[in-house]
CSV table of C-alpha atoms in Angstrom, one decimal:
chain,number,residue,atom,x,y,z
L,1005,UNK,CA,15.0,57.8,5.3
L,1006,UNK,CA,15.0,55.9,2.0
L,1007,UNK,CA,13.0,52.8,1.8
L,1008,UNK,CA,15.9,50.5,1.4
L,1009,UNK,CA,19.2,51.8,2.7
L,1010,UNK,CA,22.3,50.7,0.6
L,1011,UNK,CA,24.1,47.7,2.4
L,1012,UNK,CA,27.1,48.4,4.6
L,1013,UNK,CA,30.1,47.3,2.6
L,1014,UNK,CA,32.7,45.3,4.5
L,1015,UNK,CA,34.8,48.1,5.7
L,1016,UNK,CA,37.0,48.1,9.0
L,1017,UNK,CA,35.3,48.2,12.2
L,1018,UNK,CA,35.6,52.0,12.8
L,1019,UNK,CA,34.1,52.8,9.4
L,1020,UNK,CA,31.0,50.4,10.0
L,1021,UNK,CA,30.6,52.3,13.3
L,1022,UNK,CA,30.7,55.6,11.5
L,1023,UNK,CA,28.2,54.6,9.0
L,1024,UNK,CA,25.9,53.0,11.7
L,1025,UNK,CA,25.7,56.3,13.6
L,1026,UNK,CA,25.1,58.5,10.2
L,1027,UNK,CA,22.3,56.3,8.9
L,1028,UNK,CA,20.5,56.5,12.3
L,1029,UNK,CA,20.8,60.1,13.3
L,1030,UNK,CA,16.7,61.2,13.6
L,1031,UNK,CA,13.7,60.1,15.5
L,1032,UNK,CA,14.7,58.0,18.6
L,1033,UNK,CA,12.6,55.3,20.7
L,1034,UNK,CA,11.3,56.4,24.4
L,1035,UNK,CA,12.6,59.9,23.7
L,1036,UNK,CA,12.7,61.2,27.4
L,1037,UNK,CA,14.9,58.0,28.6
L,1038,UNK,CA,17.1,57.6,25.3
L,1039,UNK,CA,20.7,57.9,26.5
L,1040,UNK,CA,19.3,58.9,30.0
L,1041,UNK,CA,21.6,56.1,31.8
L,1042,UNK,CA,25.4,56.9,31.7
L,1043,UNK,CA,27.7,53.7,31.5
L,1044,UNK,CA,31.5,53.8,32.3
L,1045,UNK,CA,34.2,53.3,29.7
L,1046,UNK,CA,34.3,50.1,28.1
L,1047,UNK,CA,37.6,49.4,29.9
L,1048,UNK,CA,36.0,49.9,33.3
L,1049,UNK,CA,35.6,46.9,35.6
L,1050,UNK,CA,33.1,44.0,35.2
L,1051,UNK,CA,31.2,45.0,38.2
L,1052,UNK,CA,30.9,48.9,37.2
L,1053,UNK,CA,29.7,47.9,34.0
L,1054,UNK,CA,27.1,45.3,34.8
L,1055,UNK,CA,25.5,47.8,37.3
L,1056,UNK,CA,25.2,50.3,34.7
L,1057,UNK,CA,23.7,47.8,31.7
L,1058,UNK,CA,21.6,45.9,34.3
L,1059,UNK,CA,18.2,46.8,34.0
L,1060,UNK,CA,16.4,46.6,30.6
L,1061,UNK,CA,16.0,42.8,31.1
L,1062,UNK,CA,14.2,43.2,34.7
L,1063,UNK,CA,11.4,45.1,32.4
L,1064,UNK,CA,11.1,42.7,29.7
L,1065,UNK,CA,11.1,39.6,32.4
L,1066,UNK,CA,7.6,41.2,33.6
L,1067,UNK,CA,6.1,39.7,30.5
L,1068,UNK,CA,7.0,36.1,31.5
L,1069,UNK,CA,5.7,36.5,34.9
L,1070,UNK,CA,2.2,38.1,34.4
L,1071,UNK,CA,-1.3,36.6,35.0
L,1072,UNK,CA,-1.3,34.6,31.8
L,1073,UNK,CA,1.8,33.0,32.9
L,1074,UNK,CA,0.7,32.5,36.0
L,1075,UNK,CA,-2.7,31.0,35.1
L,1076,UNK,CA,-0.9,28.2,32.6
L,1077,UNK,CA,1.7,27.0,35.2
L,1078,UNK,CA,-1.1,26.7,37.8
L,1079,UNK,CA,-3.2,24.6,35.5
L,1080,UNK,CA,0.0,22.6,34.6
L,1081,UNK,CA,0.8,21.7,38.1
L,1082,UNK,CA,-2.5,21.0,39.5
L,1083,UNK,CA,-3.3,18.7,36.8
L,1084,UNK,CA,0.1,17.0,35.7
L,1085,UNK,CA,2.3,17.3,38.6
L,1086,UNK,CA,5.7,17.7,37.4
L,1087,UNK,CA,5.2,16.4,34.0
L,1088,UNK,CA,5.2,19.8,32.2
L,1089,UNK,CA,8.3,21.3,33.9
L,1090,UNK,CA,10.4,20.7,30.9
L,1091,UNK,CA,8.2,22.9,28.7
L,1092,UNK,CA,8.4,25.6,31.3
L,1093,UNK,CA,12.4,25.1,30.6
L,1094,UNK,CA,12.2,24.9,27.0
L,1095,UNK,CA,10.1,27.8,26.6
L,1096,UNK,CA,12.2,30.2,28.9
L,1097,UNK,CA,15.5,28.9,27.1
L,1098,UNK,CA,13.9,30.1,23.5
L,1099,UNK,CA,12.7,33.2,25.2
L,1100,UNK,CA,16.2,34.1,26.3
L,1101,UNK,CA,17.7,33.6,22.7
L,1102,UNK,CA,15.4,35.8,21.3
L,1103,UNK,CA,15.6,38.6,23.7
L,1104,UNK,CA,19.3,38.4,23.2
L,1105,UNK,CA,18.7,38.9,19.8
L,1106,UNK,CA,16.4,41.7,20.1
L,1107,UNK,CA,19.1,43.6,22.5
L,1108,UNK,CA,21.5,43.0,19.9
L,1109,UNK,CA,19.3,44.5,17.1
L,1110,UNK,CA,18.7,47.5,19.0
L,1111,UNK,CA,22.4,48.0,20.0
L,1112,UNK,CA,23.7,47.6,16.2
L,1113,UNK,CA,21.1,49.4,14.4
L,1114,UNK,CA,20.3,52.1,16.9
L,1115,UNK,CA,16.5,51.5,16.2
L,1116,UNK,CA,13.7,49.5,17.7
L,1117,UNK,CA,12.1,46.8,15.9
L,1118,UNK,CA,9.0,48.8,14.8
L,1119,UNK,CA,11.5,51.6,13.4
L,1120,UNK,CA,13.4,48.8,11.5
L,1121,UNK,CA,10.4,47.5,9.7
L,1122,UNK,CA,9.3,51.0,9.0
L,1123,UNK,CA,12.8,51.6,7.4
L,1124,UNK,CA,13.1,48.4,5.6
L,1125,UNK,CA,10.0,47.0,4.7
L,1126,UNK,CA,7.5,48.3,1.7
L,1127,UNK,CA,5.2,51.2,2.9
L,1128,UNK,CA,1.9,49.1,2.6
L,1129,UNK,CA,3.0,46.8,5.6
L,1130,UNK,CA,3.3,49.6,8.1
L,1131,UNK,CA,-0.3,49.9,9.2
L,1132,UNK,CA,-1.1,46.2,9.3
L,1133,UNK,CA,1.8,45.5,11.5
L,1134,UNK,CA,1.1,48.6,13.7
L,1135,UNK,CA,-2.7,47.5,14.1
L,1136,UNK,CA,-1.4,43.7,14.8
L,1137,UNK,CA,1.1,44.9,17.5
L,1138,UNK,CA,-1.6,47.1,19.0
L,1139,UNK,CA,-4.0,44.4,19.4
L,1140,UNK,CA,-1.4,42.3,20.9
L,1141,UNK,CA,-0.7,44.8,23.7
L,1142,UNK,CA,-4.4,45.5,24.2
L,1143,UNK,CA,-4.5,41.5,24.5
L,1144,UNK,CA,-1.9,41.4,27.2
L,1145,UNK,CA,-3.5,44.2,28.9
L,1146,UNK,CA,-6.6,42.2,29.3
L,1147,UNK,CA,-4.6,39.8,31.3
L,1148,UNK,CA,-3.2,42.5,33.6
L,1149,UNK,CA,-6.7,44.0,34.0
L,1150,UNK,CA,-8.1,40.8,35.3
L,1151,UNK,CA,-5.1,39.9,37.4
L,1152,UNK,CA,-5.5,43.4,39.1
L,1153,UNK,CA,-9.2,43.0,39.6
L,1154,UNK,CA,-8.5,39.4,41.2
L,1155,UNK,CA,-6.0,41.1,43.3
L,1156,UNK,CA,-8.6,44.0,44.3
L,1157,UNK,CA,-11.0,41.1,45.3
L,1158,UNK,CA,-8.8,39.3,47.4
L,1159,UNK,CA,-7.7,42.5,49.2
L,1160,UNK,CA,-10.8,44.3,49.7
L,1161,UNK,CA,-13.5,41.9,48.7
L,1162,UNK,CA,-14.5,44.6,45.5
L,1163,UNK,CA,-16.4,42.8,43.1
L,1164,UNK,CA,-14.4,41.5,39.9
L,1165,UNK,CA,-16.3,43.9,37.8
L,1166,UNK,CA,-15.7,47.1,39.6
L,1167,UNK,CA,-12.3,45.8,40.2
L,1168,UNK,CA,-11.7,45.8,36.1
L,1169,UNK,CA,-13.1,49.5,36.3
L,1170,UNK,CA,-10.8,50.5,39.2
L,1171,UNK,CA,-7.8,49.2,37.3
L,1172,UNK,CA,-8.1,52.0,34.8
L,1173,UNK,CA,-6.7,54.4,37.3
L,1174,UNK,CA,-3.3,52.5,37.1
L,1175,UNK,CA,-2.5,55.8,34.8
L,1176,UNK,CA,-1.8,57.6,38.1
L,1177,UNK,CA,0.8,55.0,39.0
L,1178,UNK,CA,2.4,55.1,35.6
L,1179,UNK,CA,2.5,59.0,35.6
L,1180,UNK,CA,4.4,58.9,39.2
L,1181,UNK,CA,6.9,56.2,38.1
L,1182,UNK,CA,7.6,57.8,34.5
L,1183,UNK,CA,8.6,61.0,35.9
L,1184,UNK,CA,11.0,59.4,38.0
L,1185,UNK,CA,13.3,58.2,35.4
L,1186,UNK,CA,14.0,54.3,33.9
L,1187,UNK,CA,16.3,53.7,36.7
L,1188,UNK,CA,13.3,54.1,39.3
L,1189,UNK,CA,11.2,52.3,37.1
L,1190,UNK,CA,13.5,49.2,36.8
L,1191,UNK,CA,14.4,49.4,40.9
L,1192,UNK,CA,10.2,49.3,41.5
L,1193,UNK,CA,9.8,46.5,39.2
L,1194,UNK,CA,12.8,44.4,40.7
L,1195,UNK,CA,11.6,44.9,44.1
L,1196,UNK,CA,8.1,43.4,43.1
L,1197,UNK,CA,9.8,40.5,41.4
L,1198,UNK,CA,11.8,39.7,44.4
L,1199,UNK,CA,8.8,40.0,46.7
L,1200,UNK,CA,7.2,36.6,45.1
L,1201,UNK,CA,10.6,35.1,44.2
L,1202,UNK,CA,11.8,34.9,47.8
L,1203,UNK,CA,8.4,33.8,49.1
L,1204,UNK,CA,8.3,30.8,46.7
L,1205,UNK,CA,12.0,30.1,47.5
L,1206,UNK,CA,11.4,29.6,51.1
L,1207,UNK,CA,8.4,27.4,50.5
L,1208,UNK,CA,10.5,25.2,48.2
L,1209,UNK,CA,14.0,25.2,49.7
L,1210,UNK,CA,13.2,25.8,53.4
L,1211,UNK,CA,9.5,24.8,54.8
L,1212,UNK,CA,9.6,20.9,55.2
L,1213,UNK,CA,5.8,20.5,54.3
L,1214,UNK,CA,6.0,21.9,50.9
L,1215,UNK,CA,9.6,20.5,49.9
L,1216,UNK,CA,9.1,18.7,46.8
L,1217,UNK,CA,11.1,15.5,45.3
L,1218,UNK,CA,14.1,17.0,43.6
L,1219,UNK,CA,14.6,13.9,42.1
L,1220,UNK,CA,11.2,13.7,40.6
L,1221,UNK,CA,11.6,17.5,39.4
L,1222,UNK,CA,14.9,16.6,37.8
L,1223,UNK,CA,13.6,13.5,35.9
L,1224,UNK,CA,10.6,15.6,34.5
L,1225,UNK,CA,13.0,18.0,33.4
L,1226,UNK,CA,15.1,15.9,31.2
L,1227,UNK,CA,12.2,13.5,30.0
L,1228,UNK,CA,9.6,15.5,27.7
L,1229,UNK,CA,6.4,13.9,27.5
L,1230,UNK,CA,3.1,14.8,26.1
L,1231,UNK,CA,0.8,11.8,26.9
L,1232,UNK,CA,-2.7,13.2,26.4
L,1233,UNK,CA,-4.3,16.0,24.5
L,1234,UNK,CA,-5.1,17.7,27.8
L,1235,UNK,CA,-1.3,17.8,28.4
L,1236,UNK,CA,-0.6,19.1,24.9
L,1237,UNK,CA,-3.4,22.0,25.4
L,1238,UNK,CA,-1.8,23.1,28.3
L,1239,UNK,CA,1.9,22.7,27.0
L,1240,UNK,CA,1.0,25.1,24.2
L,1241,UNK,CA,-0.5,27.4,26.6
L,1242,UNK,CA,2.5,27.8,28.4
L,1243,UNK,CA,4.5,28.2,25.3
L,1244,UNK,CA,1.9,30.5,23.9
L,1245,UNK,CA,2.1,32.7,26.9
L,1246,UNK,CA,5.9,32.9,27.3
L,1247,UNK,CA,7.4,34.9,24.5
L,1248,UNK,CA,5.5,38.3,24.0
L,1249,UNK,CA,5.4,40.1,20.9
L,1250,UNK,CA,5.7,43.6,22.3
L,1251,UNK,CA,8.8,42.9,24.4
L,1252,UNK,CA,10.5,41.9,21.1
L,1253,UNK,CA,9.2,45.5,20.0
L,1254,UNK,CA,10.0,46.9,23.1
L,1255,UNK,CA,13.5,45.4,24.3
L,1256,UNK,CA,15.8,47.2,21.6
L,1257,UNK,CA,14.4,50.6,22.5
L,1258,UNK,CA,15.2,49.8,26.3
L,1259,UNK,CA,18.4,49.1,25.7
L,1260,UNK,CA,19.2,52.4,24.0
L,1261,UNK,CA,18.2,54.0,27.3
L,1262,UNK,CA,22.1,53.2,27.8
L,1263,UNK,CA,24.3,56.2,26.8
L,1264,UNK,CA,27.1,54.1,25.5
L,1265,UNK,CA,29.9,55.1,22.6
L,1266,UNK,CA,29.3,53.9,19.0
L,1267,UNK,CA,33.0,52.6,18.3
L,1268,UNK,CA,33.2,49.0,17.9
L,1269,UNK,CA,34.6,48.2,21.5
L,1270,UNK,CA,32.0,49.7,23.1
L,1271,UNK,CA,29.0,48.3,21.4
L,1272,UNK,CA,30.8,44.8,21.9
L,1273,UNK,CA,30.7,45.7,25.4
L,1274,UNK,CA,27.1,46.8,25.8
L,1275,UNK,CA,26.1,43.5,23.3
L,1276,UNK,CA,28.0,41.3,26.2
L,1277,UNK,CA,26.7,43.1,29.2
L,1278,UNK,CA,23.1,43.0,27.9
L,1279,UNK,CA,23.4,39.2,27.0
L,1280,UNK,CA,24.3,38.9,30.7
L,1281,UNK,CA,21.3,41.2,31.5
L,1282,UNK,CA,18.8,39.1,29.7
L,1283,UNK,CA,20.1,35.9,30.6
L,1284,UNK,CA,20.1,36.7,34.5
L,1285,UNK,CA,16.8,38.1,34.5
L,1286,UNK,CA,14.9,35.6,32.2
L,1287,UNK,CA,16.7,32.5,34.4
L,1288,UNK,CA,15.0,34.2,37.5
L,1289,UNK,CA,11.8,34.3,35.4
L,1290,UNK,CA,12.0,30.6,34.9
L,1291,UNK,CA,12.5,29.8,38.5
L,1292,UNK,CA,9.6,31.8,39.5
L,1293,UNK,CA,7.3,30.0,36.8
L,1294,UNK,CA,8.8,26.8,37.6
L,1295,UNK,CA,8.3,27.3,41.6
L,1296,UNK,CA,4.6,28.4,40.5
L,1297,UNK,CA,4.0,25.1,38.8
L,1298,UNK,CA,5.8,23.0,41.5
L,1299,UNK,CA,3.6,24.6,44.3
L,1300,UNK,CA,0.7,24.3,42.3
L,1301,UNK,CA,1.6,20.3,42.1
L,1302,UNK,CA,2.4,20.1,45.8
L,1303,UNK,CA,-1.0,21.8,47.0
L,1304,UNK,CA,-3.4,21.0,44.4
L,1305,UNK,CA,-2.4,17.7,42.3
L,1306,UNK,CA,-4.3,14.7,43.0
L,1307,UNK,CA,-6.9,16.5,45.4
L,1308,UNK,CA,-10.6,17.0,44.9
L,1309,UNK,CA,-10.7,20.0,47.5
L,1310,UNK,CA,-8.5,21.8,50.1
L,1311,UNK,CA,-10.1,22.9,53.4
L,1312,UNK,CA,-9.1,26.6,54.3
L,1313,UNK,CA,-10.2,28.1,57.5
L,1314,UNK,CA,-12.7,25.6,57.9
L,1315,UNK,CA,-14.1,26.2,54.5
L,1316,UNK,CA,-13.8,23.5,51.8
L,1317,UNK,CA,-13.1,24.8,48.5
L,1318,UNK,CA,-13.5,22.1,45.7
L,1319,UNK,CA,-11.4,21.5,42.6
L,1320,UNK,CA,-12.5,20.5,39.2
L,1321,UNK,CA,-12.1,21.0,35.2
L,1322,UNK,CA,-13.6,24.5,35.6
L,1323,UNK,CA,-11.6,25.8,38.8
L,1324,UNK,CA,-10.2,29.1,38.1
L,1325,UNK,CA,-6.5,28.4,39.3
L,1326,UNK,CA,-5.8,32.3,39.3
L,1327,UNK,CA,-8.2,32.5,42.0
L,1328,UNK,CA,-7.1,29.7,43.7
L,1329,UNK,CA,-3.3,30.6,43.5
L,1330,UNK,CA,-2.9,32.2,46.6
L,1331,UNK,CA,-3.6,28.8,48.5
L,1332,UNK,CA,0.0,27.8,47.2
L,1333,UNK,CA,1.6,30.8,49.9
L,1334,UNK,CA,-0.7,29.2,52.6
L,1335,UNK,CA,2.0,26.6,54.1
L,1336,UNK,CA,4.5,29.7,54.5
L,1337,UNK,CA,2.4,32.3,55.7
L,1338,UNK,CA,-0.8,31.3,57.0
L,1339,UNK,CA,-4.1,31.3,54.9
L,1340,UNK,CA,-5.0,35.3,55.4
L,1341,UNK,CA,-1.5,36.7,55.1
L,1342,UNK,CA,-0.8,34.2,52.1
L,1343,UNK,CA,-4.2,35.7,50.5
L,1344,UNK,CA,-2.7,39.2,51.3
L,1345,UNK,CA,0.7,38.7,49.8
L,1346,UNK,CA,-0.5,36.8,47.0
L,1347,UNK,CA,-2.9,39.5,45.9
L,1348,UNK,CA,-0.2,42.2,46.2
L,1349,UNK,CA,2.4,40.2,44.1
L,1350,UNK,CA,-0.5,39.8,41.6
L,1351,UNK,CA,-1.2,43.4,41.5
L,1352,UNK,CA,2.4,44.3,41.5
L,1353,UNK,CA,2.8,41.9,38.5
L,1354,UNK,CA,-0.1,43.4,36.7
L,1355,UNK,CA,1.1,47.2,37.2
L,1356,UNK,CA,4.7,46.1,36.3
L,1357,UNK,CA,3.5,44.6,33.0
L,1358,UNK,CA,1.1,47.8,33.1
L,1359,UNK,CA,4.5,50.0,32.5
L,1360,UNK,CA,5.9,47.7,30.1
L,1361,UNK,CA,3.0,47.4,27.8
L,1362,UNK,CA,2.5,51.3,27.7
L,1363,UNK,CA,6.2,51.6,26.6
L,1364,UNK,CA,5.7,49.1,24.1
L,1365,UNK,CA,2.7,50.8,22.6
L,1366,UNK,CA,5.0,54.1,22.4
L,1367,UNK,CA,7.4,52.4,20.8
L,1368,UNK,CA,4.9,50.5,18.1
L,1369,UNK,CA,3.1,53.7,17.4
L,1370,UNK,CA,5.9,56.0,17.1
L,1371,UNK,CA,8.0,53.6,14.9
L,1372,UNK,CA,5.3,52.4,12.8
L,1373,UNK,CA,3.2,55.6,12.3
L,1374,UNK,CA,5.4,58.5,13.5
L,1375,UNK,CA,2.7,59.4,16.0
L,1376,UNK,CA,3.8,60.9,19.1
L,1377,UNK,CA,1.3,61.2,21.9
L,1378,UNK,CA,1.8,61.6,25.9
L,1379,UNK,CA,2.1,58.4,28.0
L,1380,UNK,CA,-0.6,59.2,30.2
L,1381,UNK,CA,-3.1,59.3,27.1
L,1382,UNK,CA,-1.5,56.6,25.3
L,1383,UNK,CA,-2.0,54.5,28.7
L,1384,UNK,CA,-5.7,55.6,29.2
L,1385,UNK,CA,-6.6,54.5,25.3
L,1386,UNK,CA,-4.9,51.2,25.7
L,1387,UNK,CA,-6.5,50.4,29.3
L,1388,UNK,CA,-10.0,51.5,28.0
L,1389,UNK,CA,-9.9,49.3,25.3
L,1390,UNK,CA,-8.9,46.3,27.3
L,1391,UNK,CA,-11.5,47.6,30.0
L,1392,UNK,CA,-14.4,48.0,28.0
L,1393,UNK,CA,-14.8,44.5,26.6
L,1394,UNK,CA,-13.8,42.8,29.8
L,1395,UNK,CA,-16.4,44.6,31.8
L,1396,UNK,CA,-19.2,44.1,29.1
L,1397,UNK,CA,-18.4,40.4,29.3
L,1398,UNK,CA,-18.3,39.9,33.2
L,1399,UNK,CA,-21.3,42.2,33.6
L,1400,UNK,CA,-23.4,39.7,31.2
L,1401,UNK,CA,-21.6,36.0,32.0
L,1402,UNK,CA,-20.3,36.9,35.6
L,1403,UNK,CA,-16.7,36.4,37.1
L,1404,UNK,CA,-16.8,32.6,37.7
L,1405,UNK,CA,-13.7,31.8,35.6
L,1406,UNK,CA,-11.4,34.4,34.7
L,1407,UNK,CA,-9.2,31.8,32.9
L,1408,UNK,CA,-12.0,32.0,30.0
L,1409,UNK,CA,-10.8,35.5,29.0
L,1410,UNK,CA,-7.0,34.8,29.3
L,1411,UNK,CA,-7.5,32.1,26.9
L,1412,UNK,CA,-9.1,34.6,24.3
L,1413,UNK,CA,-6.0,36.7,25.1
L,1414,UNK,CA,-3.7,33.8,24.1
L,1415,UNK,CA,-4.9,33.1,20.8
L,1416,UNK,CA,-4.6,36.8,19.8
L,1417,UNK,CA,-1.2,36.7,20.9
L,1418,UNK,CA,-0.4,33.3,19.1
L,1419,UNK,CA,-1.6,35.0,16.2
L,1420,UNK,CA,0.6,38.0,16.3
L,1421,UNK,CA,4.0,36.5,17.3
L,1422,UNK,CA,5.2,35.3,14.1
L,1423,UNK,CA,4.6,38.9,12.5
L,1424,UNK,CA,7.3,40.0,15.3
L,1425,UNK,CA,9.7,37.3,15.6
L,1426,UNK,CA,10.4,36.6,12.0
L,1427,UNK,CA,11.0,40.3,11.0
L,1428,UNK,CA,13.5,40.4,14.2
L,1429,UNK,CA,15.3,37.2,13.0
L,1430,UNK,CA,15.4,38.6,9.2
L,1431,UNK,CA,17.0,41.9,10.3
L,1432,UNK,CA,19.4,40.1,13.0
L,1433,UNK,CA,20.5,37.6,10.4
L,1434,UNK,CA,21.5,40.3,7.6
L,1435,UNK,CA,25.2,41.9,7.3
L,1436,UNK,CA,23.2,44.6,5.2
L,1437,UNK,CA,21.4,45.7,8.0
L,1438,UNK,CA,23.5,44.9,11.1
L,1439,UNK,CA,27.1,45.1,10.0
L,1440,UNK,CA,29.7,43.1,11.7
L,1441,UNK,CA,27.2,42.5,14.4
L,1442,UNK,CA,24.9,40.1,12.3
L,1443,UNK,CA,24.1,36.9,14.0
L,1444,UNK,CA,26.9,34.3,14.3
L,1445,UNK,CA,25.8,30.3,13.6
L,1446,UNK,CA,24.8,29.5,17.1
L,1447,UNK,CA,22.5,32.6,17.6
L,1448,UNK,CA,21.4,32.2,14.1
L,1449,UNK,CA,20.4,28.7,14.5
L,1450,UNK,CA,19.1,29.0,18.2
L,1451,UNK,CA,17.0,32.0,17.1
L,1452,UNK,CA,15.3,30.7,14.0
L,1453,UNK,CA,14.8,27.2,15.3
L,1454,UNK,CA,13.3,28.8,18.4
L,1455,UNK,CA,10.8,30.8,16.3
L,1456,UNK,CA,10.1,27.7,14.3
L,1457,UNK,CA,9.2,25.6,17.3
L,1458,UNK,CA,7.0,28.3,19.0
L,1459,UNK,CA,5.1,28.9,15.7
L,1460,UNK,CA,4.5,25.3,15.1
L,1461,UNK,CA,3.3,24.7,18.7
L,1462,UNK,CA,1.2,28.0,18.6
L,1463,UNK,CA,-0.6,26.9,15.3
L,1464,UNK,CA,-1.0,23.3,16.3
L,1465,UNK,CA,-3.3,24.5,19.3
L,1466,UNK,CA,-5.1,27.3,17.6
L,1467,UNK,CA,-8.0,24.9,16.7
L,1468,UNK,CA,-8.7,24.1,19.9
L,1469,UNK,CA,-7.7,27.5,21.3
L,1470,UNK,CA,-10.5,28.9,18.8
L,1471,UNK,CA,-12.7,26.4,20.1
L,1472,UNK,CA,-12.7,27.2,23.5
L,1473,UNK,CA,-12.8,30.9,22.6
L,1474,UNK,CA,-15.8,30.5,20.8
L,1475,UNK,CA,-17.3,28.5,23.8
L,1476,UNK,CA,-16.2,31.7,26.1
L,1477,UNK,CA,-18.1,34.1,23.4
L,1478,UNK,CA,-21.1,32.1,23.0
L,1479,UNK,CA,-21.5,31.1,26.9
L,1480,UNK,CA,-21.6,27.5,26.3
């Protein structure tokens, strides 16, 4: 393929579709899953089409509910009650805009983001972009390793160090799921997400002892406030943990698992239903994240300790909220059952994110470098690169505060994120790349505005993040 394809001329819709189809013959993303899900004709009924297109955003939404998100939401609720709910809402809204744009790029170009960068940016950018994307995926995987280790500790009282080592065996789960196909992966992940979502819904809306003040929550959602430097830091953590670089690379590939026609009407239908898919699933992710923050506020805010099974658990500035988070389910299920269910949900969250991270790794490696390796080997390499430094750190420093390592991963993600967002928006805004499917004025403003705001928040928080990261490394 040429380094800089000729611009698409202003042709009629069918001609543009033909040019697009011919231009993008060749290697495809996630080869075993590409065009693997049939979709009905674009004139079929709404629910038939929705059932066919629903799914890619389920996998994407996992990145918005991983242990990193849980940790920041829990800390926000425990320290500031409902005051940071507006940040969760804003971050989720910006994520919806960017993922809608990512899906649109995949449908319109027939390429994922890494392939677009390979095709349309200078050769010298390929290796640096690939390495940055790989580092981001490993940083995300570090959070999944820690989440899995904490879950195993809750379930079986396995020490965190050995839990970290055991998480390397998740390659077996990945192999079994990938062999069942894209629809089965989507169904399993959806079930895991629904489990924790239903529990939190019951606590907030059904149980009287954990029902929040909806008036106070509503006021917090519409009155943004950042009244202290600590609040600013947690807010940056919430935003920095929201839009993940690897899912911006992955989402354009996932939408191509649907076997839709390349005529203008079919592509318009694909864009429409993927937009609904993104909006619905990321709205659910927002509700779950908001619920975690709200329940943390109810259970932890203003308290110096909680009594569980006769044991007093104290809270202070160094409390590891991930390891205390199971207490948010105790009012519904009782202490033991809450610990078990939360551990299962945390393990499920980590495993779901593991599947997504492995597919993202395949996409960036194949897209930037044109290297193809088997998924199990890809998984083993990525997880090993996350497990080894984590195990060394815990071996020397102990496992008293898992949040320390999560902070390190968020620093890495904050640095890499602009290198995924801005190429995505560059391609999506260009008629030369997108033809008639280039962004309209609303998504243009929403997308670029979101990217600039997220980048500003990330880099504003980097000095504090680096300071805290150095404290983690130096053992202060």
